[in-house]
Amino acid sequence: MTGKAKAKERREKRLQEVSLLRTIPYSDHQRWWSSDTVAVVTGANRGIGFEIARQLAGHGLTVILTSRDTSVGLEAAKVLQEGGFNVDVHQLDVLEPSSIEEFCEWIREKYGGIDILVNNAGVNYNIGSDNSVEFAKDVIATNYNGTKSMIKAMIPLMRPSSAGARIVSVSSRLGKLNGRRNRTYSPLAYLIAMLLAHGLTKSVGDYSLNKGVKGRLENPTLRQQLGDLDTLSEELIDRTIETFLKEVEEDTWKSGGWPQTLTDYSMSKLAVNAHTRLMAKILSDRPEGEKIYINCFCPGWVKTAMTGWAGNVSAENGADTGVWLSLLPDQAITGKFFAERREISF
């Protein structure tokens, strides 16, 4: 059996394990939540977000499904409500401060606060081997700034509890600081990079990865600064993103040492990962009874509209780790990155 076949076999086995784990009910002492527990899922009208909302509601929580498009959100919520789930819905555009403010006020008046925030809203404009940065500003604004804005807005609404409130953000292995380093671009290299990034293979046979794509930040100093909690700051993350967008505007980004696989999406998720670690450090000072635990996860290459339906992971399996993190009985886990219910490195 080739290395690629073995890697595929291992992955399929792990997904089967995850599917099995999902069928095992939580015991009474593990269930820190109830029907009064409120979870907000952004961008939940379809894909992974919809599935996260469905699974959380299936565990008996009250789920607030949000959607930028009101009518689409209402239709999605109706599907879940007709299934007997306790699901509410509200319009939310994470790019608009006024929309976030209105949503917060609605939450405050109707529920008094929330217990779980799942940051799922995101965009990607590249399909297949495309790597256009035409919409880089929108990708960064939605995936990173939108996530950051929601966290900032929701923290004051997170209700005190002995179990702690939870923040979970959908991210990607493509945003890892220490991705594989390669030299030039080719369509085959793109495919290999995607397979490697999502754990679909660990072997590429006779193909030389030195002919592949740049899979990480090339600047070792910047990688060190972003990877070190002592030097990591919101200013550093924002400055890194601003530098990238400036080079996109000047059309010099290809020589800037940025990842060159889904570059804008990779950078947005690199920022989400870094911000997750930073917020975990900041939130760690909160007193007992008011703790907030924050983590992020990679759902894999999921078969949704965002991947052009080219993924090989079902939405059900893709959503699983996000739901698991939201409900994790061991609430001391924070500032970590997960995939398939296992911690992975940033």
PDB file of N, CA and C in Angstrom, residues 124-200:
ATOM      1  N   ASN A 124     -15.002  32.782   0.828  1.00  0.00           N
ATOM      2  CA  ASN A 124     -13.836  32.394   0.040  1.00  0.00           C
ATOM      3  C   ASN A 124     -14.252  32.498  -1.422  1.00  0.00           C
ATOM      4  N   TYR A 125     -13.483  33.246  -2.214  1.00  0.00           N
ATOM      5  CA  TYR A 125     -13.867  33.477  -3.604  1.00  0.00           C
ATOM      6  C   TYR A 125     -13.076  32.639  -4.598  1.00  0.00           C
ATOM      7  N   ASN A 126     -12.131  31.843  -4.093  1.00  0.00           N
ATOM      8  CA  ASN A 126     -11.317  31.025  -4.992  1.00  0.00           C
ATOM      9  C   ASN A 126     -11.791  29.582  -4.980  1.00  0.00           C
ATOM     10  N   ILE A 127     -11.917  29.015  -6.143  1.00  0.00           N
ATOM     11  CA  ILE A 127     -12.332  27.626  -6.293  1.00  0.00           C
ATOM     12  C   ILE A 127     -11.247  26.872  -7.056  1.00  0.00           C
ATOM     13  N   GLY A 128     -11.014  25.628  -6.673  1.00  0.00           N
ATOM     14  CA  GLY A 128      -9.996  24.834  -7.379  1.00  0.00           C
ATOM     15  C   GLY A 128      -8.615  25.409  -7.172  1.00  0.00           C
ATOM     16  N   SER A 129      -7.845  25.525  -8.237  1.00  0.00           N
ATOM     17  CA  SER A 129      -6.474  26.019  -8.137  1.00  0.00           C
ATOM     18  C   SER A 129      -6.372  27.534  -8.307  1.00  0.00           C
ATOM     19  N   ASP A 130      -7.512  28.225  -8.366  1.00  0.00           N
ATOM     20  CA  ASP A 130      -7.495  29.687  -8.484  1.00  0.00           C
ATOM     21  C   ASP A 130      -6.833  30.296  -7.251  1.00  0.00           C
ATOM     22  N   ASN A 131      -6.132  31.402  -7.451  1.00  0.00           N
ATOM     23  CA  ASN A 131      -5.556  32.111  -6.312  1.00  0.00           C
ATOM     24  C   ASN A 131      -5.592  33.611  -6.547  1.00  0.00           C
ATOM     25  N   SER A 132      -6.770  34.094  -6.893  1.00  0.00           N
ATOM     26  CA  SER A 132      -6.959  35.522  -7.092  1.00  0.00           C
ATOM     27  C   SER A 132      -7.063  36.226  -5.744  1.00  0.00           C
ATOM     28  N   VAL A 133      -6.551  37.457  -5.687  1.00  0.00           N
ATOM     29  CA  VAL A 133      -6.696  38.261  -4.470  1.00  0.00           C
ATOM     30  C   VAL A 133      -7.585  39.470  -4.742  1.00  0.00           C
ATOM     31  N   GLU A 134      -8.396  39.356  -5.776  1.00  0.00           N
ATOM     32  CA  GLU A 134      -9.279  40.456  -6.168  1.00  0.00           C
ATOM     33  C   GLU A 134     -10.204  40.871  -5.025  1.00  0.00           C
ATOM     34  N   PHE A 135     -10.640  39.884  -4.232  1.00  0.00           N
ATOM     35  CA  PHE A 135     -11.576  40.165  -3.146  1.00  0.00           C
ATOM     36  C   PHE A 135     -10.923  40.023  -1.774  1.00  0.00           C
ATOM     37  N   ALA A 136      -9.618  40.236  -1.725  1.00  0.00           N
ATOM     38  CA  ALA A 136      -8.883  40.032  -0.472  1.00  0.00           C
ATOM     39  C   ALA A 136      -9.428  40.889   0.668  1.00  0.00           C
ATOM     40  N   LYS A 137      -9.780  42.129   0.391  1.00  0.00           N
ATOM     41  CA  LYS A 137     -10.301  43.011   1.442  1.00  0.00           C
ATOM     42  C   LYS A 137     -11.578  42.446   2.046  1.00  0.00           C
ATOM     43  N   ASP A 138     -12.448  41.911   1.195  1.00  0.00           N
ATOM     44  CA  ASP A 138     -13.706  41.347   1.671  1.00  0.00           C
ATOM     45  C   ASP A 138     -13.466  40.077   2.475  1.00  0.00           C
ATOM     46  N   VAL A 139     -12.528  39.252   2.008  1.00  0.00           N
ATOM     47  CA  VAL A 139     -12.213  38.005   2.707  1.00  0.00           C
ATOM     48  C   VAL A 139     -11.663  38.305   4.100  1.00  0.00           C
ATOM     49  N   ILE A 140     -10.722  39.235   4.177  1.00  0.00           N
ATOM     50  CA  ILE A 140     -10.129  39.610   5.467  1.00  0.00           C
ATOM     51  C   ILE A 140     -11.179  40.251   6.370  1.00  0.00           C
ATOM     52  N   ALA A 141     -11.973  41.140   5.789  1.00  0.00           N
ATOM     53  CA  ALA A 141     -12.983  41.856   6.573  1.00  0.00           C
ATOM     54  C   ALA A 141     -13.992  40.892   7.186  1.00  0.00           C
ATOM     55  N   THR A 142     -14.430  39.916   6.404  1.00  0.00           N
ATOM     56  CA  THR A 142     -15.440  38.970   6.896  1.00  0.00           C
ATOM     57  C   THR A 142     -14.836  37.946   7.840  1.00  0.00           C
ATOM     58  N   ASN A 143     -13.789  37.271   7.375  1.00  0.00           N
ATOM     59  CA  ASN A 143     -13.248  36.132   8.125  1.00  0.00           C
ATOM     60  C   ASN A 143     -12.504  36.529   9.394  1.00  0.00           C
ATOM     61  N   TYR A 144     -11.762  37.627   9.328  1.00  0.00           N
ATOM     62  CA  TYR A 144     -10.991  38.048  10.505  1.00  0.00           C
ATOM     63  C   TYR A 144     -11.665  39.188  11.256  1.00  0.00           C
ATOM     64  N   ASN A 145     -11.888  40.321  10.587  1.00  0.00           N
ATOM     65  CA  ASN A 145     -12.457  41.467  11.289  1.00  0.00           C
ATOM     66  C   ASN A 145     -13.864  41.172  11.801  1.00  0.00           C
ATOM     67  N   GLY A 146     -14.651  40.433  11.014  1.00  0.00           N
ATOM     68  CA  GLY A 146     -15.997  40.078  11.446  1.00  0.00           C
ATOM     69  C   GLY A 146     -15.969  39.200  12.681  1.00  0.00           C
ATOM     70  N   THR A 147     -15.069  38.221  12.686  1.00  0.00           N
ATOM     71  CA  THR A 147     -14.917  37.342  13.853  1.00  0.00           C
ATOM     72  C   THR A 147     -14.478  38.147  15.074  1.00  0.00           C
ATOM     73  N   LYS A 148     -13.508  39.004  14.862  1.00  0.00           N
ATOM     74  CA  LYS A 148     -12.996  39.837  15.965  1.00  0.00           C
ATOM     75  C   LYS A 148     -14.089  40.757  16.516  1.00  0.00           C
ATOM     76  N   SER A 149     -14.880  41.337  15.633  1.00  0.00           N
ATOM     77  CA  SER A 149     -15.956  42.245  16.061  1.00  0.00           C
ATOM     78  C   SER A 149     -17.017  41.506  16.858  1.00  0.00           C
ATOM     79  N   MET A 150     -17.349  40.287  16.433  1.00  0.00           N
ATOM     80  CA  MET A 150     -18.362  39.511  17.151  1.00  0.00           C
ATOM     81  C   MET A 150     -17.876  39.114  18.541  1.00  0.00           C
ATOM     82  N   ILE A 151     -16.624  38.742  18.643  1.00  0.00           N
ATOM     83  CA  ILE A 151     -16.072  38.379  19.951  1.00  0.00           C
ATOM     84  C   ILE A 151     -16.131  39.578  20.894  1.00  0.00           C
ATOM     85  N   LYS A 152     -15.711  40.721  20.405  1.00  0.00           N
ATOM     86  CA  LYS A 152     -15.721  41.940  21.222  1.00  0.00           C
ATOM     87  C   LYS A 152     -17.138  42.294  21.665  1.00  0.00           C
ATOM     88  N   ALA A 153     -18.101  42.142  20.757  1.00  0.00           N
ATOM     89  CA  ALA A 153     -19.479  42.519  21.066  1.00  0.00           C
ATOM     90  C   ALA A 153     -20.165  41.526  22.000  1.00  0.00           C
ATOM     91  N   MET A 154     -19.824  40.255  21.869  1.00  0.00           N
ATOM     92  CA  MET A 154     -20.513  39.211  22.632  1.00  0.00           C
ATOM     93  C   MET A 154     -19.961  38.997  24.040  1.00  0.00           C
ATOM     94  N   ILE A 155     -18.703  39.313  24.267  1.00  0.00           N
ATOM     95  CA  ILE A 155     -18.112  39.082  25.594  1.00  0.00           C
ATOM     96  C   ILE A 155     -18.926  39.728  26.716  1.00  0.00           C
ATOM     97  N   PRO A 156     -19.378  40.994  26.577  1.00  0.00           N
ATOM     98  CA  PRO A 156     -20.179  41.587  27.661  1.00  0.00           C
ATOM     99  C   PRO A 156     -21.528  40.900  27.856  1.00  0.00           C
ATOM    100  N   LEU A 157     -21.979  40.122  26.859  1.00  0.00           N
ATOM    101  CA  LEU A 157     -23.279  39.452  26.942  1.00  0.00           C
ATOM    102  C   LEU A 157     -23.159  38.011  27.423  1.00  0.00           C
ATOM    103  N   MET A 158     -21.945  37.547  27.662  1.00  0.00           N
ATOM    104  CA  MET A 158     -21.747  36.160  28.068  1.00  0.00           C
ATOM    105  C   MET A 158     -22.055  36.005  29.556  1.00  0.00           C
ATOM    106  N   ARG A 159     -22.981  35.095  29.831  1.00  0.00           N
ATOM    107  CA  ARG A 159     -23.519  34.960  31.181  1.00  0.00           C
ATOM    108  C   ARG A 159     -22.554  34.210  32.107  1.00  0.00           C
ATOM    109  N   PRO A 160     -22.456  34.655  33.338  1.00  0.00           N
ATOM    110  CA  PRO A 160     -21.605  33.964  34.323  1.00  0.00           C
ATOM    111  C   PRO A 160     -22.129  32.554  34.577  1.00  0.00           C
ATOM    112  N   SER A 161     -21.212  31.615  34.748  1.00  0.00           N
ATOM    113  CA  SER A 161     -21.602  30.243  35.098  1.00  0.00           C
ATOM    114  C   SER A 161     -20.369  29.492  35.580  1.00  0.00           C
ATOM    115  N   SER A 162     -20.602  28.441  36.338  1.00  0.00           N
ATOM    116  CA  SER A 162     -19.481  27.643  36.832  1.00  0.00           C
ATOM    117  C   SER A 162     -18.785  26.890  35.704  1.00  0.00           C
ATOM    118  N   ALA A 163     -19.521  26.600  34.631  1.00  0.00           N
ATOM    119  CA  ALA A 163     -18.946  25.870  33.496  1.00  0.00           C
ATOM    120  C   ALA A 163     -18.145  26.779  32.578  1.00  0.00           C
ATOM    121  N   GLY A 164     -18.398  28.080  32.648  1.00  0.00           N
ATOM    122  CA  GLY A 164     -17.708  29.016  31.764  1.00  0.00           C
ATOM    123  C   GLY A 164     -18.416  29.149  30.435  1.00  0.00           C
ATOM    124  N   ALA A 165     -18.347  30.327  29.848  1.00  0.00           N
ATOM    125  CA  ALA A 165     -18.897  30.561  28.514  1.00  0.00           C
ATOM    126  C   ALA A 165     -17.895  30.066  27.474  1.00  0.00           C
ATOM    127  N   ARG A 166     -18.362  29.869  26.252  1.00  0.00           N
ATOM    128  CA  ARG A 166     -17.510  29.289  25.211  1.00  0.00           C
ATOM    129  C   ARG A 166     -17.533  30.152  23.934  1.00  0.00           C
ATOM    130  N   ILE A 167     -16.358  30.322  23.342  1.00  0.00           N
ATOM    131  CA  ILE A 167     -16.244  30.929  22.013  1.00  0.00           C
ATOM    132  C   ILE A 167     -15.491  29.952  21.131  1.00  0.00           C
ATOM    133  N   VAL A 168     -16.078  29.610  19.996  1.00  0.00           N
ATOM    134  CA  VAL A 168     -15.457  28.679  19.050  1.00  0.00           C
ATOM    135  C   VAL A 168     -15.456  29.327  17.671  1.00  0.00           C
ATOM    136  N   SER A 169     -14.308  29.385  17.039  1.00  0.00           N
ATOM    137  CA  SER A 169     -14.204  29.993  15.713  1.00  0.00           C
ATOM    138  C   SER A 169     -13.788  28.966  14.670  1.00  0.00           C
ATOM    139  N   VAL A 170     -14.478  28.985  13.542  1.00  0.00           N
ATOM    140  CA  VAL A 170     -14.120  28.106  12.433  1.00  0.00           C
ATOM    141  C   VAL A 170     -12.871  28.670  11.764  1.00  0.00           C
ATOM    142  N   SER A 171     -11.832  27.863  11.650  1.00  0.00           N
ATOM    143  CA  SER A 171     -10.593  28.302  11.031  1.00  0.00           C
ATOM    144  C   SER A 171     -10.163  27.279   9.980  1.00  0.00           C
ATOM    145  N   SER A 172      -8.860  27.185   9.742  1.00  0.00           N
ATOM    146  CA  SER A 172      -8.358  26.270   8.719  1.00  0.00           C
ATOM    147  C   SER A 172      -6.889  25.968   8.955  1.00  0.00           C
ATOM    148  N   ARG A 173      -6.481  24.757   8.601  1.00  0.00           N
ATOM    149  CA  ARG A 173      -5.061  24.409   8.640  1.00  0.00           C
ATOM    150  C   ARG A 173      -4.263  25.287   7.676  1.00  0.00           C
ATOM    151  N   LEU A 174      -4.914  25.851   6.686  1.00  0.00           N
ATOM    152  CA  LEU A 174      -4.216  26.737   5.746  1.00  0.00           C
ATOM    153  C   LEU A 174      -3.698  27.991   6.448  1.00  0.00           C
ATOM    154  N   GLY A 175      -4.203  28.273   7.657  1.00  0.00           N
ATOM    155  CA  GLY A 175      -3.738  29.430   8.411  1.00  0.00           C
ATOM    156  C   GLY A 175      -2.651  29.096   9.417  1.00  0.00           C
ATOM    157  N   LYS A 176      -2.096  27.886   9.331  1.00  0.00           N
ATOM    158  CA  LYS A 176      -1.019  27.516  10.255  1.00  0.00           C
ATOM    159  C   LYS A 176       0.233  28.350   9.995  1.00  0.00           C
ATOM    160  N   LEU A 177       0.873  28.769  11.070  1.00  0.00           N
ATOM    161  CA  LEU A 177       2.102  29.563  10.937  1.00  0.00           C
ATOM    162  C   LEU A 177       3.220  28.768  10.294  1.00  0.00           C
ATOM    163  N   ASN A 178       3.284  27.500  10.612  1.00  0.00           N
ATOM    164  CA  ASN A 178       4.396  26.679  10.140  1.00  0.00           C
ATOM    165  C   ASN A 178       3.951  25.640   9.124  1.00  0.00           C
ATOM    166  N   GLY A 179       3.256  26.115   8.100  1.00  0.00           N
ATOM    167  CA  GLY A 179       2.879  25.236   7.000  1.00  0.00           C
ATOM    168  C   GLY A 179       4.111  24.841   6.206  1.00  0.00           C
ATOM    169  N   ARG A 180       3.929  23.981   5.234  1.00  0.00           N
ATOM    170  CA  ARG A 180       5.071  23.491   4.465  1.00  0.00           C
ATOM    171  C   ARG A 180       5.633  24.571   3.553  1.00  0.00           C
ATOM    172  N   ARG A 181       6.955  24.611   3.466  1.00  0.00           N
ATOM    173  CA  ARG A 181       7.624  25.624   2.656  1.00  0.00           C
ATOM    174  C   ARG A 181       8.009  25.036   1.301  1.00  0.00           C
ATOM    175  N   ASN A 182       7.553  25.695   0.233  1.00  0.00           N
ATOM    176  CA  ASN A 182       7.868  25.256  -1.117  1.00  0.00           C
ATOM    177  C   ASN A 182       8.177  26.468  -1.981  1.00  0.00           C
ATOM    178  N   ARG A 183       8.612  26.235  -3.212  1.00  0.00           N
ATOM    179  CA  ARG A 183       9.229  27.319  -3.956  1.00  0.00           C
ATOM    180  C   ARG A 183       8.363  27.973  -5.033  1.00  0.00           C
ATOM    181  N   THR A 184       7.789  27.223  -5.932  1.00  0.00           N
ATOM    182  CA  THR A 184       7.057  27.830  -7.040  1.00  0.00           C
ATOM    183  C   THR A 184       5.669  27.240  -7.140  1.00  0.00           C
ATOM    184  N   TYR A 185       4.866  27.787  -8.014  1.00  0.00           N
ATOM    185  CA  TYR A 185       3.474  27.380  -8.121  1.00  0.00           C
ATOM    186  C   TYR A 185       3.224  26.497  -9.331  1.00  0.00           C
ATOM    187  N   SER A 186       2.377  25.486  -9.116  1.00  0.00           N
ATOM    188  CA  SER A 186       1.874  24.689 -10.228  1.00  0.00           C
ATOM    189  C   SER A 186       0.531  24.125  -9.804  1.00  0.00           C
ATOM    190  N   PRO A 187      -0.376  23.803 -10.735  1.00  0.00           N
ATOM    191  CA  PRO A 187      -1.669  23.233 -10.358  1.00  0.00           C
ATOM    192  C   PRO A 187      -1.533  21.955  -9.548  1.00  0.00           C
ATOM    193  N   LEU A 188      -0.565  21.112  -9.906  1.00  0.00           N
ATOM    194  CA  LEU A 188      -0.370  19.878  -9.159  1.00  0.00           C
ATOM    195  C   LEU A 188       0.066  20.193  -7.735  1.00  0.00           C
ATOM    196  N   ALA A 189       0.938  21.199  -7.613  1.00  0.00           N
ATOM    197  CA  ALA A 189       1.402  21.580  -6.279  1.00  0.00           C
ATOM    198  C   ALA A 189       0.240  22.083  -5.428  1.00  0.00           C
ATOM    199  N   TYR A 190      -0.686  22.803  -6.067  1.00  0.00           N
ATOM    200  CA  TYR A 190      -1.863  23.283  -5.336  1.00  0.00           C
ATOM    201  C   TYR A 190      -2.642  22.101  -4.758  1.00  0.00           C
ATOM    202  N   LEU A 191      -2.881  21.100  -5.599  1.00  0.00           N
ATOM    203  CA  LEU A 191      -3.632  19.935  -5.147  1.00  0.00           C
ATOM    204  C   LEU A 191      -2.922  19.258  -3.987  1.00  0.00           C
ATOM    205  N   ILE A 192      -1.610  19.094  -4.108  1.00  0.00           N
ATOM    206  CA  ILE A 192      -0.835  18.455  -3.042  1.00  0.00           C
ATOM    207  C   ILE A 192      -0.901  19.279  -1.763  1.00  0.00           C
ATOM    208  N   ALA A 193      -0.794  20.598  -1.898  1.00  0.00           N
ATOM    209  CA  ALA A 193      -0.845  21.466  -0.721  1.00  0.00           C
ATOM    210  C   ALA A 193      -2.183  21.332   0.000  1.00  0.00           C
ATOM    211  N   MET A 194      -3.267  21.266  -0.774  1.00  0.00           N
ATOM    212  CA  MET A 194      -4.581  21.102  -0.174  1.00  0.00           C
ATOM    213  C   MET A 194      -4.684  19.756   0.540  1.00  0.00           C
ATOM    214  N   LEU A 195      -4.162  18.703  -0.089  1.00  0.00           N
ATOM    215  CA  LEU A 195      -4.199  17.379   0.524  1.00  0.00           C
ATOM    216  C   LEU A 195      -3.401  17.362   1.826  1.00  0.00           C
ATOM    217  N   LEU A 196      -2.221  17.975   1.787  1.00  0.00           N
ATOM    218  CA  LEU A 196      -1.374  18.021   2.968  1.00  0.00           C
ATOM    219  C   LEU A 196      -2.012  18.866   4.065  1.00  0.00           C
ATOM    220  N   ALA A 197      -2.561  20.018   3.686  1.00  0.00           N
ATOM    221  CA  ALA A 197      -3.132  20.935   4.670  1.00  0.00           C
ATOM    222  C   ALA A 197      -4.297  20.318   5.416  1.00  0.00           C
ATOM    223  N   HIS A 198      -5.049  19.484   4.725  1.00  0.00           N
ATOM    224  CA  HIS A 198      -6.216  18.885   5.349  1.00  0.00           C
ATOM    225  C   HIS A 198      -5.977  17.441   5.764  1.00  0.00           C
ATOM    226  N   GLY A 199      -4.718  17.054   5.801  1.00  0.00           N
ATOM    227  CA  GLY A 199      -4.375  15.745   6.335  1.00  0.00           C
ATOM    228  C   GLY A 199      -4.800  14.589   5.459  1.00  0.00           C
ATOM    229  N   LEU A 200      -5.005  14.845   4.163  1.00  0.00           N
ATOM    230  CA  LEU A 200      -5.475  13.785   3.282  1.00  0.00           C
ATOM    231  C   LEU A 200      -4.343  12.890   2.811  1.00  0.00           C
TER     232      LEU A 200
END
